[in-house]
CSV table of C-alpha atoms and ligand atoms in Angstrom, one decimal:
chain,number,residue,atom,x,y,z
A,1,MET,CA,56.6,-237.2,49.4
A,2,LEU,CA,56.2,-241.1,48.8
A,3,LYS,CA,57.6,-243.1,46.1
A,4,GLN,CA,57.4,-246.8,45.3
A,5,PHE,CA,59.9,-249.1,43.0
A,6,TYR,CA,60.7,-252.6,42.0
A,7,ALA,CA,64.5,-253.7,42.6
A,8,LEU,CA,66.1,-256.5,44.5
A,9,GLY,CA,63.3,-258.7,44.0
A,10,THR,CA,60.7,-256.8,45.6
A,11,ILE,CA,58.9,-253.3,46.1
A,12,LEU,CA,61.0,-250.7,47.8
A,13,GLN,CA,59.4,-247.9,49.4
A,14,PHE,CA,60.8,-244.1,50.4
A,15,GLN,CA,58.7,-241.8,52.6
A,16,VAL,CA,61.0,-238.8,52.7
A,17,ASP,CA,60.7,-235.2,54.1
A,18,GLY,CA,62.4,-231.9,52.8
A,19,GLU,CA,63.1,-230.0,49.6
A,20,ASN,CA,66.0,-232.2,48.5
A,21,GLY,CA,63.6,-235.3,48.7
A,22,GLU,CA,63.5,-235.9,45.0
A,23,LYS,CA,67.2,-235.6,44.2
A,24,ALA,CA,67.8,-237.8,47.4
A,25,ILE,CA,65.4,-240.6,46.2
A,26,ALA,CA,66.7,-240.5,42.2
A,27,GLU,CA,70.5,-241.1,43.8
A,28,ALA,CA,69.5,-243.4,46.4
A,29,MET,CA,67.8,-245.7,43.2
A,30,ASP,CA,70.8,-245.4,41.4
A,31,THR,CA,72.7,-246.6,44.5
A,32,ILE,CA,70.6,-249.4,44.6
A,33,ARG,CA,70.4,-250.7,41.1
A,34,ASN,CA,74.6,-250.6,41.6
A,35,ILE,CA,74.3,-252.9,44.7
A,36,GLU,CA,72.0,-255.3,42.8
A,37,GLU,CA,74.5,-255.3,39.6
A,38,LYS,CA,77.1,-256.1,41.7
A,39,MET,CA,75.6,-258.5,43.5
A,40,SER,CA,72.7,-260.4,42.2
A,41,VAL,CA,72.6,-263.9,41.6
A,42,PHE,CA,70.3,-263.3,39.0
A,43,ILE,CA,72.3,-261.3,36.7
A,44,ASN,CA,75.0,-263.1,34.9
A,45,ASP,CA,77.2,-260.8,34.9
A,46,SER,CA,77.3,-259.5,38.3
A,47,GLU,CA,80.4,-259.9,40.5
A,48,ILE,CA,79.0,-262.4,42.9
A,49,SER,CA,77.8,-264.5,39.4
A,50,ARG,CA,81.1,-264.3,38.2
A,51,VAL,CA,82.8,-265.9,41.8
A,52,ASN,CA,80.5,-268.3,41.5
A,53,ARG,CA,81.3,-269.7,37.9
A,54,ASN,CA,84.8,-269.5,38.8
A,55,ALA,CA,84.2,-271.8,42.1
A,56,GLY,CA,87.0,-274.1,42.6
A,57,GLY,CA,89.2,-272.1,40.3
A,58,LEU,CA,90.9,-268.6,40.5
A,59,PRO,CA,90.1,-265.7,43.0
A,60,GLN,CA,88.0,-263.1,41.6
A,61,LYS,CA,89.0,-259.4,42.1
A,62,VAL,CA,85.3,-257.6,43.3
A,63,SER,CA,84.2,-254.0,44.5
A,64,ALA,CA,84.9,-252.9,48.0
A,65,SER,CA,81.0,-253.1,48.5
A,66,THR,CA,80.9,-256.5,47.2
A,67,TYR,CA,83.9,-257.3,49.6
A,68,PHE,CA,82.2,-255.9,52.5
A,69,VAL,CA,79.1,-257.3,52.5
A,70,MET,CA,80.7,-261.0,52.0
A,71,LYS,CA,83.2,-260.1,54.7
A,72,LYS,CA,80.1,-259.3,56.9
A,73,ALA,CA,78.0,-262.4,55.7
A,74,LEU,CA,81.2,-264.8,56.9
A,75,GLU,CA,81.2,-263.1,60.1
A,76,TYR,CA,77.8,-263.9,60.6
A,77,SER,CA,78.6,-267.6,59.8
A,78,TYR,CA,81.0,-267.7,62.4
A,79,LEU,CA,78.9,-265.9,64.8
A,80,SER,CA,75.8,-268.5,64.2
A,81,HIS,CA,78.2,-271.4,63.8
A,82,GLY,CA,76.5,-271.7,60.2
A,83,ALA,CA,73.0,-271.3,61.1
A,84,PHE,CA,73.6,-268.2,58.2
A,85,ASP,CA,75.5,-269.8,55.2
A,86,PRO,CA,75.7,-267.7,52.0
A,87,THR,CA,77.0,-270.7,50.2
A,88,ILE,CA,73.3,-271.8,50.5
A,89,ARG,CA,73.0,-271.2,47.3
A,90,PRO,CA,73.1,-274.6,45.4
A,91,VAL,CA,70.3,-275.5,47.7
A,92,VAL,CA,68.1,-272.6,47.3
A,93,SER,CA,68.3,-272.6,43.6
A,94,LEU,CA,66.9,-276.2,43.9
A,95,TRP,CA,63.9,-275.3,45.6
A,96,GLY,CA,63.8,-272.5,42.9
A,97,PHE,CA,61.7,-270.0,45.1
A,98,GLY,CA,60.4,-267.5,43.1
A,99,SER,CA,60.6,-269.4,39.8
A,100,GLY,CA,57.1,-270.9,40.1
A,101,LYS,CA,58.1,-274.1,40.1
A,102,ASN,CA,56.6,-274.9,43.5
A,103,LEU,CA,57.7,-278.5,44.0
A,104,VAL,CA,59.5,-280.4,46.8
A,105,PRO,CA,63.0,-281.1,45.5
A,106,PRO,CA,63.6,-285.1,45.9
A,107,ASN,CA,66.0,-285.9,49.1
A,108,THR,CA,68.4,-287.4,47.5
A,109,GLU,CA,69.1,-284.4,45.2
A,110,ILE,CA,69.2,-281.8,48.6
A,111,GLN,CA,71.1,-284.1,50.2
A,112,GLU,CA,73.8,-284.0,47.5
A,113,ARG,CA,73.2,-280.3,47.2
A,114,LEU,CA,74.3,-279.7,50.7
A,115,LEU,CA,77.6,-281.4,50.3
A,116,LEU,CA,78.5,-277.9,48.9
A,117,VAL,CA,77.2,-275.9,51.7
A,118,ASN,CA,79.9,-274.8,53.9
A,119,TYR,CA,80.9,-271.0,54.7
A,120,LYS,CA,84.6,-272.4,55.7
A,121,ASP,CA,85.0,-272.5,51.8
A,122,ILE,CA,84.7,-268.9,51.4
A,123,ILE,CA,88.6,-267.7,50.7
A,124,LEU,CA,88.7,-264.1,51.2
A,125,ASP,CA,91.9,-262.0,50.5
A,126,GLU,CA,91.8,-258.5,51.9
A,127,LYS,CA,94.8,-257.2,50.3
A,128,LYS,CA,93.7,-258.3,47.0
A,129,ARG,CA,90.3,-257.9,47.2
A,130,THR,CA,89.5,-261.4,45.9
A,131,ILE,CA,86.8,-263.6,46.6
A,132,LYS,CA,87.0,-267.4,46.1
A,133,LEU,CA,85.2,-270.5,46.6
A,134,ARG,CA,87.2,-273.8,47.3
A,135,LEU,CA,85.3,-276.1,45.3
A,136,LYS,CA,83.7,-276.1,42.0
A,137,ASN,CA,79.6,-275.8,41.9
A,138,GLN,CA,79.9,-274.1,44.8
A,139,ALA,CA,77.9,-270.6,44.7
A,140,LEU,CA,77.2,-267.6,47.1
A,141,ASP,CA,73.6,-266.0,47.7
A,142,ALA,CA,73.9,-262.7,49.1
A,143,GLY,CA,69.9,-262.7,49.7
A,144,GLY,CA,70.2,-263.1,53.2
A,145,ILE,CA,72.1,-259.8,53.6
A,146,ALA,CA,72.5,-257.4,50.5
A,147,LYS,CA,69.3,-255.6,51.2
A,148,GLY,CA,70.3,-254.4,54.5
A,149,PHE,CA,73.6,-253.2,53.1
A,150,ALA,CA,71.5,-251.6,50.2
A,151,ALA,CA,69.3,-249.9,53.2
A,152,ASP,CA,72.6,-248.4,54.5
A,153,GLN,CA,73.6,-247.0,51.6
A,154,VAL,CA,70.3,-245.4,51.4
A,155,LYS,CA,70.8,-243.6,54.5
A,156,LYS,CA,74.1,-242.5,53.5
A,157,VAL,CA,72.5,-240.9,50.8
A,158,PHE,CA,69.7,-239.4,52.9
A,159,GLN,CA,72.1,-238.1,55.1
A,160,LYS,CA,74.1,-236.2,52.5
A,161,TYR,CA,71.5,-234.4,51.1
A,162,GLN,CA,70.4,-233.5,54.9
A,163,ILE,CA,66.8,-235.3,54.5
A,164,PRO,CA,65.6,-234.4,58.2
A,165,SER,CA,63.3,-237.6,58.6
A,166,ALA,CA,62.5,-240.3,56.0
A,167,ILE,CA,61.3,-244.2,56.2
A,168,ILE,CA,63.4,-246.5,53.9
A,169,ASN,CA,61.3,-249.8,53.3
A,170,LEU,CA,63.3,-252.2,51.2
A,171,GLY,CA,60.2,-255.3,51.0
A,172,GLY,CA,60.1,-255.0,55.0
A,173,ASN,CA,63.5,-254.2,55.5
A,174,ILE,CA,63.2,-250.8,57.5
A,175,PHE,CA,65.5,-247.8,58.5
A,176,VAL,CA,63.9,-244.9,60.4
A,177,LEU,CA,65.9,-242.2,59.9
A,178,GLY,CA,64.9,-238.5,61.8
A,179,LYS,CA,62.2,-238.1,63.5
A,180,GLU,CA,58.2,-238.5,62.8
A,181,ASN,CA,56.5,-235.5,62.6
A,182,GLY,CA,58.7,-233.9,65.1
A,183,GLU,CA,58.2,-236.6,67.7
A,184,SER,CA,60.8,-238.2,69.5
A,185,LEU,CA,60.4,-241.5,68.1
A,186,TRP,CA,58.7,-243.2,65.1
A,187,GLY,CA,55.7,-246.0,65.6
A,188,VAL,CA,57.1,-249.4,63.7
A,189,GLY,CA,54.4,-252.1,63.0
A,190,ILE,CA,55.6,-255.8,63.3
A,191,GLN,CA,53.8,-258.0,60.7
A,192,ASN,CA,51.4,-260.4,62.0
A,193,PRO,CA,52.9,-263.6,60.1
A,194,TYR,CA,49.2,-264.9,59.7
A,195,GLY,CA,47.5,-261.8,58.6
A,196,GLN,CA,47.6,-259.7,55.4
A,197,ARG,CA,50.1,-257.4,54.5
A,198,ASP,CA,50.5,-254.5,56.9
A,199,GLU,CA,48.5,-256.4,59.9
A,200,PHE,CA,50.4,-256.0,62.8
A,201,VAL,CA,50.6,-258.0,66.2
A,202,GLY,CA,52.1,-254.8,67.8
A,203,ALA,CA,54.4,-252.2,67.2
A,204,ILE,CA,58.0,-250.5,68.6
A,205,ARG,CA,59.0,-247.2,69.1
A,206,VAL,CA,62.4,-246.2,67.7
A,207,ALA,CA,64.6,-243.4,66.2
A,208,ASN,CA,67.5,-244.2,63.7
A,209,LYS,CA,67.5,-247.8,63.7
A,210,SER,CA,67.2,-250.4,61.1
A,211,ILE,CA,64.4,-252.9,61.8
A,212,VAL,CA,64.4,-256.1,59.9
A,213,THR,CA,62.0,-259.2,59.8
A,214,SER,CA,62.9,-262.5,58.2
A,215,GLY,CA,59.3,-264.2,58.1
A,216,ASN,CA,57.8,-267.8,56.7
A,217,TYR,CA,55.3,-265.6,54.7
A,218,GLU,CA,57.9,-263.5,52.5
A,219,ARG,CA,58.5,-265.7,49.9
A,220,TYR,CA,56.7,-269.6,50.1
A,221,PHE,CA,55.0,-272.0,48.1
A,222,ILE,CA,52.2,-274.5,49.5
A,223,SER,CA,52.6,-278.2,48.6
A,224,ASN,CA,50.2,-280.9,50.0
A,225,GLY,CA,48.9,-278.6,52.5
A,226,LYS,CA,52.3,-277.8,53.9
A,227,ARG,CA,54.2,-274.6,53.4
A,228,PHE,CA,57.8,-274.3,52.1
A,229,HIS,CA,59.3,-270.9,52.5
A,230,HIS,CA,63.0,-269.6,51.5
A,231,ILE,CA,64.8,-269.6,54.6
A,232,ILE,CA,66.9,-272.9,54.8
A,233,ASP,CA,68.5,-274.5,57.9
A,234,PRO,CA,71.9,-275.4,56.3
A,235,ARG,CA,71.8,-278.5,58.0
A,236,THR,CA,69.2,-280.1,56.8
A,237,GLY,CA,68.5,-278.4,53.2
A,238,TYR,CA,64.9,-277.6,54.5
A,239,PRO,CA,63.0,-274.6,55.2
A,240,SER,CA,64.1,-273.8,58.6
A,241,GLU,CA,61.4,-275.6,61.2
A,242,ASN,CA,61.7,-275.3,64.7
A,243,GLY,CA,58.5,-273.1,66.0
A,244,VAL,CA,60.0,-269.3,65.3
A,245,ILE,CA,58.0,-268.0,62.1
A,246,SER,CA,59.2,-264.7,62.3
A,247,THR,CA,62.3,-262.8,63.9
A,248,THR,CA,62.6,-258.9,63.8
A,249,THR,CA,65.8,-257.5,64.6
A,250,ILE,CA,66.5,-253.8,65.7
A,251,ALA,CA,70.2,-252.5,65.8
A,252,ASP,CA,71.9,-249.5,64.0
A,253,TYR,CA,72.9,-250.6,60.7
A,254,SER,CA,70.7,-252.7,58.4
A,255,ILE,CA,73.7,-255.0,57.4
A,256,ASP,CA,73.8,-256.2,60.6
A,257,THR,CA,70.0,-256.6,61.4
A,258,ASP,CA,69.3,-258.1,57.5
A,259,ALA,CA,72.2,-260.8,58.4
A,260,LEU,CA,70.8,-261.2,62.1
A,261,SER,CA,67.3,-261.8,61.0
A,262,THR,CA,68.0,-264.5,59.0
A,263,CYS,CA,70.4,-265.9,61.7
A,264,THR,CA,67.8,-265.9,64.4
A,265,TYR,CA,65.3,-267.5,62.2
A,266,VAL,CA,67.2,-270.5,61.7
A,267,MET,CA,68.8,-270.5,65.2
A,268,GLY,CA,65.3,-270.7,66.7
A,269,LEU,CA,64.2,-268.7,70.1
A,270,ALA,CA,66.5,-270.2,72.7
A,271,GLU,CA,69.6,-270.2,70.8
A,272,GLY,CA,68.6,-266.9,68.8
A,273,MET,CA,67.9,-265.0,71.9
A,274,LYS,CA,71.0,-266.1,73.6
A,275,LEU,CA,72.9,-264.8,70.7
A,276,ILE,CA,71.3,-261.1,70.6
A,277,GLU,CA,71.8,-261.0,74.2
A,278,THR,CA,75.4,-260.8,73.8
A,279,LEU,CA,75.5,-258.2,71.3
A,280,ASP,CA,75.5,-254.4,72.3
A,281,ASN,CA,72.9,-252.3,70.8
A,282,VAL,CA,70.8,-255.3,69.4
A,283,ASP,CA,67.5,-256.7,70.1
A,284,ALA,CA,65.1,-258.9,68.6
A,285,ILE,CA,61.5,-259.9,68.7
A,286,PHE,CA,60.6,-263.5,68.1
A,287,ILE,CA,57.2,-264.9,66.9
A,288,THR,CA,56.3,-268.7,67.6
A,289,ASN,CA,53.8,-270.8,65.6
A,290,ARG,CA,52.0,-270.8,68.7
A,291,LYS,CA,51.4,-267.4,68.7
A,292,GLU,CA,53.6,-266.4,71.5
A,293,ILE,CA,55.5,-263.3,71.2
A,294,TYR,CA,59.2,-262.8,72.6
A,295,VAL,CA,61.4,-259.9,73.0
A,296,THR,CA,64.9,-259.2,74.1
A,297,SER,CA,65.8,-257.0,77.3
A,298,GLY,CA,66.7,-253.7,75.6
A,299,ILE,CA,63.3,-253.1,73.9
A,300,LYS,CA,60.7,-254.5,76.4
A,301,GLU,CA,59.8,-251.0,77.6
A,302,ASN,CA,59.4,-250.3,73.6
A,303,PHE,CA,57.2,-252.6,72.4
A,304,VAL,CA,53.6,-252.8,72.7
A,305,LEU,CA,51.4,-255.7,71.7
A,306,THR,CA,47.9,-254.6,69.8
A,307,ASN,CA,46.7,-258.2,68.5
A,308,LYS,CA,45.3,-259.8,71.6
A,309,LYS,CA,45.3,-263.1,69.8
A,310,PHE,CA,48.9,-263.2,70.7
A,311,THR,CA,50.4,-263.9,73.9
A,312,TYR,CA,53.7,-261.3,74.8
A,313,VAL,CA,55.8,-263.7,76.8
A,314,ASN,CA,57.4,-261.4,79.4
A,315,THR,CA,60.4,-263.6,80.5
A,316,ARG,CA,63.4,-263.9,79.5
A,317,ILE,CA,64.7,-266.8,77.6
A,318,GLY,CA,68.2,-268.7,77.8
A,319,ALA,CA,69.1,-266.0,80.6
B,401,LIG,P1,65.8,-262.6,54.6
B,401,LIG,O1,64.5,-262.9,53.9
B,401,LIG,O2,66.9,-262.2,55.1
B,401,LIG,O3,65.8,-263.8,55.6
B,401,LIG,O4,66.7,-263.9,53.4
B,401,LIG,C1,66.2,-265.1,52.7
B,401,LIG,C2,67.6,-265.1,51.7
B,401,LIG,O5,68.4,-265.6,52.1
B,401,LIG,C3,66.7,-266.2,51.2
B,401,LIG,O6,65.6,-265.9,49.6
B,401,LIG,C4,68.0,-267.0,50.3
B,401,LIG,O7,68.4,-266.1,48.9
B,401,LIG,C5,69.2,-266.5,51.4
B,401,LIG,N1,69.1,-267.6,52.5
B,401,LIG,C6,68.3,-268.6,52.8
B,401,LIG,N2,68.6,-269.4,53.8
B,401,LIG,C7,69.9,-268.6,54.3
B,401,LIG,C8,70.6,-269.3,55.2
B,401,LIG,N3,70.7,-270.2,56.1
B,401,LIG,N4,72.0,-268.2,55.4
B,401,LIG,C9,72.1,-267.3,54.6
B,401,LIG,N5,71.3,-266.8,53.5
B,401,LIG,C10,69.9,-267.9,53.1
B,402,LIG,MG1,68.1,-261.2,56.2
């Protein structure tokens, strides 16, 4: 059965086999709403909003889920030397993606807000399970990682209900569970960044994996003919521009792939490739604005190019 919902600021799609499907999907939606209530910056009494309101003040006690997500977010901030930075919120809100503002903010304001962006100002206390931001007006944004956490939780629910196979799709944040029609692997299409939704450049064949893409086509506006998208380079305060327009990461847990797709997007091709090659059981696909596709060594055998307007560059970068 196939069901669609709107939550987490995007369209969620569950394709589920098995007799418990209905019950499993209902519980999955409860789980997702619960995560949204805790972590959304658009909900005033969410835990993340409470941490943000108390920036520069007292540490805030949070749930185990929110603590885990922020701890992971911080790990990826260090791993990417700040390409991923959950304190990017003051800059993201200035750009106002999704608010319909569609205006490029004045550079002086961007620079002012950038002074507040620094993942090293996130203070976690594991024993007390508290989070605190060092400076007033600093703010957290879980938007680059929370959907990944949610996908992993949905997978757990489906496993509890012994769902034999399913596709969990949280706005392009995909988890394939079990096997497709008894075949050994699922085919998952990789979005063409220049195409319509569900127009693919190629596909990978995987099982029981999370596949997450960060792309410049997901949330953006055009101003004076130029595209401004929602993945911000914390070094500049502007949408990340390094030639990469889409990164897809593939791994066992979606919290990792979600964070890593955002990380590698900002890091760019050479640095991003290098990072992924150092991680076990993680792979990536990079698409550049020159319509070139690069994949890491672990999935060379599994990637098939289907769109001949793109070039599959079969050499390893940064090795
Ligand atoms: P994603 O679509 O997973 O790549 O995440 C993009 C979302 O994460 C944006 O909508 C922002 O809420 C947030 N974000 C933007 N830039 C960054 C960044 N450099 N590090 C962490 N989160 C970011
Ligand atoms: Mg992400």
